[in-house]
Amino acid sequence: MSRPAYACSKCGNLLEVRTDVRSSKERLAKSDWKKRPLSVWKYRELIPVDSKAKVYSLNEGGTPLLECSRLSEHLGMKNLRIKFDGTNPTGSFKDRGMTVGITKAKELGMKVVTCASTGNTSASLAAYAGLADLKCVVLIPEGKVALGKLAQAMMHGALVVSVKGNFDQALDLVMKSSEKLGMYVLNSVNPFRIEGQKTAAFEICDQMGGRSPEYLYIPVGNGGNSAAYWKGFAEFESLGVVSSHPIVRGIQAEGAAPVAKMFESNAKELVAVKKPDTVATAIRIGNPANWKKTVRAIKESGGYASTVSDEEILRAQGMLAKYAGVFAEPAGAAALAGVIKDLKLRKIDKSAEIVCVSTGHGLKDPDVAISQSVEPASIEASMSALEKLLGSE
Ligand code: F0G
């Protein structure tokens, strides 16, 4: 069994898969990829797993890019689309990375997989580990994981460990202990996770008829997904599949915004937020492991990172649900909150072509949804009671 590595032993930076443009072009040219249905594995020529490897898949990817005309109308926008990645098999974008990460884990002969998680990674890892007959150990911050996500990890058979601390401390523990305890880490520090997640960018280009949008708005927590999207857009551009790339706008919650603060203050190094806090528990992260990758990605795209308040996140969550039929968890509404804020501050034009990533499903966090909603009206089981309630007596 090979010894897994996640970071360079010399400089300490996280490892990254480099795509060789010439050989990738040749592989694509020889394949029928354009005819395959939209999914993560549509792009298998650009995913670094052995061509003979057994793929562990739940049919992830192929998620809708919604035009959402009523939402656009409500915001006075002309060109807004939502990439709803909450429709993946376990309800978040993590499945894109996990199908590749678990396929790789098996290829490498791993027996035990692990992660620290604010919830979605653990739910996804648990599902794919079960599929591939791997033991799964997940560490979650005590009391701060949305109920649906916890239920998923438990039902899929993971050993769920609640850590008295936040996500950053749990991830630190995972990174320090994994080698000694023989566990393969499937947080986004694992470069193969990123390789799966980059397919969301490929899909967007395909869904837009072979083009990139002008802007991509995306929430930033640990920084893996934004870096993955950028890698996807940049690869498609370098392979000549598309002729441009979007400006990436990273959105963080005010109470957990170390990356946005770097952009604000033009700092070169990240200053971790010691006690991150936000209603969007998925992105309640103060010391993002991928900060270098995401900062580089956002800068290379010509974009920057900024913040939204919890109130703005919840308002955007309500709008997505009411006007677009998209029930997103709070983190999955943060990007739209960013668009609305930018519009108000006139940082973008109403006609800007925007794709907004909604990363996780609202059913994962019923508590937050219910606490914002009007309680159901209670009536007797009679026509008159219903008429009275509806005011049509
Ligand atoms: N949105 C959702 C719904 C998430 O679950 C996460 C991260 C993000 C956005 C941020 O993505 O970390 O790649 O920048 N969730 C991780 C987890 C941390 O453990 O489930 P990122």
PDB file of N, CA and C in Angstrom, residues 12-13 50 64 75 122 133-134 158 196 204 219 225 231 233 243 248 262 271 286 318 334 360 370 387:
ATOM      1  N   GLY A  12       5.474  22.498   2.152  1.00  0.00           N
ATOM      2  CA  GLY A  12       4.279  22.419   2.989  1.00  0.00           C
ATOM      3  C   GLY A  12       2.989  22.755   2.254  1.00  0.00           C
ATOM      4  N   ASN A  13       3.084  23.222   1.008  1.00  0.00           N
ATOM      5  CA  ASN A  13       1.868  23.541   0.257  1.00  0.00           C
ATOM      6  C   ASN A  13       1.116  22.269  -0.119  1.00  0.00           C
ATOM      7  N   ASP A  50      -6.844   5.488 -12.736  1.00  0.00           N
ATOM      8  CA  ASP A  50      -6.405   4.459 -13.682  1.00  0.00           C
ATOM      9  C   ASP A  50      -7.568   4.124 -14.632  1.00  0.00           C
ATOM     10  N   PRO A  64     -28.732  20.623 -12.410  1.00  0.00           N
ATOM     11  CA  PRO A  64     -29.321  21.640 -13.291  1.00  0.00           C
ATOM     12  C   PRO A  64     -28.651  23.006 -13.202  1.00  0.00           C
ATOM     13  N   LEU A  75     -35.223  40.456  -8.928  1.00  0.00           N
ATOM     14  CA  LEU A  75     -33.991  41.214  -8.647  1.00  0.00           C
ATOM     15  C   LEU A  75     -33.678  42.225  -9.753  1.00  0.00           C
ATOM     16  N   SER A 122     -18.930  14.706   5.579  1.00  0.00           N
ATOM     17  CA  SER A 122     -19.110  13.456   6.329  1.00  0.00           C
ATOM     18  C   SER A 122     -20.274  12.644   5.760  1.00  0.00           C
ATOM     19  N   ASP A 133     -17.242  -0.489   0.527  1.00  0.00           N
ATOM     20  CA  ASP A 133     -16.826  -1.375   1.616  1.00  0.00           C
ATOM     21  C   ASP A 133     -15.544  -0.895   2.301  1.00  0.00           C
ATOM     22  N   LEU A 134     -15.527   0.384   2.647  1.00  0.00           N
ATOM     23  CA  LEU A 134     -14.407   0.952   3.394  1.00  0.00           C
ATOM     24  C   LEU A 134     -14.906   1.379   4.766  1.00  0.00           C
ATOM     25  N   ALA A 158     -21.152   5.392   9.137  1.00  0.00           N
ATOM     26  CA  ALA A 158     -19.845   5.902   9.572  1.00  0.00           C
ATOM     27  C   ALA A 158     -19.734   5.830  11.088  1.00  0.00           C
ATOM     28  N   GLY A 196     -12.517  15.790  -8.880  1.00  0.00           N
ATOM     29  CA  GLY A 196     -13.938  15.488  -9.112  1.00  0.00           C
ATOM     30  C   GLY A 196     -14.772  16.749  -9.138  1.00  0.00           C
ATOM     31  N   ILE A 204     -20.998  23.482 -16.434  1.00  0.00           N
ATOM     32  CA  ILE A 204     -21.554  24.820 -16.702  1.00  0.00           C
ATOM     33  C   ILE A 204     -21.223  25.240 -18.143  1.00  0.00           C
ATOM     34  N   PRO A 219     -19.689  30.186  -2.661  1.00  0.00           N
ATOM     35  CA  PRO A 219     -19.323  30.323  -1.247  1.00  0.00           C
ATOM     36  C   PRO A 219     -17.935  29.732  -0.974  1.00  0.00           C
ATOM     37  N   ASN A 225     -13.713  24.102  -2.984  1.00  0.00           N
ATOM     38  CA  ASN A 225     -14.619  24.095  -4.128  1.00  0.00           C
ATOM     39  C   ASN A 225     -14.355  25.253  -5.084  1.00  0.00           C
ATOM     40  N   LYS A 231     -10.083  25.572 -11.385  1.00  0.00           N
ATOM     41  CA  LYS A 231      -9.253  24.602 -12.108  1.00  0.00           C
ATOM     42  C   LYS A 231     -10.012  24.082 -13.333  1.00  0.00           C
ATOM     43  N   PHE A 233     -12.551  25.583 -15.034  1.00  0.00           N
ATOM     44  CA  PHE A 233     -12.671  26.611 -16.081  1.00  0.00           C
ATOM     45  C   PHE A 233     -11.328  26.825 -16.789  1.00  0.00           C
ATOM     46  N   SER A 243     -13.386  29.657 -24.806  1.00  0.00           N
ATOM     47  CA  SER A 243     -12.389  30.673 -25.172  1.00  0.00           C
ATOM     48  C   SER A 243     -12.182  31.736 -24.092  1.00  0.00           C
ATOM     49  N   VAL A 248     -14.125  34.962 -10.793  1.00  0.00           N
ATOM     50  CA  VAL A 248     -14.637  34.216  -9.636  1.00  0.00           C
ATOM     51  C   VAL A 248     -14.797  35.161  -8.447  1.00  0.00           C
ATOM     52  N   MET A 262      -8.403  38.921   3.817  1.00  0.00           N
ATOM     53  CA  MET A 262      -7.120  39.033   3.099  1.00  0.00           C
ATOM     54  C   MET A 262      -7.252  39.962   1.896  1.00  0.00           C
ATOM     55  N   VAL A 271      -4.849  35.382   8.204  1.00  0.00           N
ATOM     56  CA  VAL A 271      -4.958  35.455   9.664  1.00  0.00           C
ATOM     57  C   VAL A 271      -6.220  34.680  10.035  1.00  0.00           C
ATOM     58  N   GLY A 286     -12.654  28.956  10.254  1.00  0.00           N
ATOM     59  CA  GLY A 286     -11.807  30.119  10.524  1.00  0.00           C
ATOM     60  C   GLY A 286     -10.403  30.003   9.960  1.00  0.00           C
ATOM     61  N   GLY A 318     -34.426  32.533   1.430  1.00  0.00           N
ATOM     62  CA  GLY A 318     -35.872  32.666   1.247  1.00  0.00           C
ATOM     63  C   GLY A 318     -36.228  32.965  -0.205  1.00  0.00           C
ATOM     64  N   ALA A 334     -25.454  31.613   0.120  1.00  0.00           N
ATOM     65  CA  ALA A 334     -24.490  32.701   0.368  1.00  0.00           C
ATOM     66  C   ALA A 334     -24.049  33.377  -0.926  1.00  0.00           C
ATOM     67  N   GLY A 360     -25.591  23.210  -1.442  1.00  0.00           N
ATOM     68  CA  GLY A 360     -26.155  22.147  -0.615  1.00  0.00           C
ATOM     69  C   GLY A 360     -27.662  22.288  -0.457  1.00  0.00           C
ATOM     70  N   ILE A 370     -37.149  26.110   9.383  1.00  0.00           N
ATOM     71  CA  ILE A 370     -38.389  26.216  10.168  1.00  0.00           C
ATOM     72  C   ILE A 370     -38.364  27.473  11.038  1.00  0.00           C
ATOM     73  N   GLU A 387     -62.592  27.215   4.926  1.00  0.00           N
ATOM     74  CA  GLU A 387     -63.121  28.437   4.279  1.00  0.00           C
ATOM     75  C   GLU A 387     -62.834  29.658   5.126  1.00  0.00           C
TER      76      GLU A 387
END
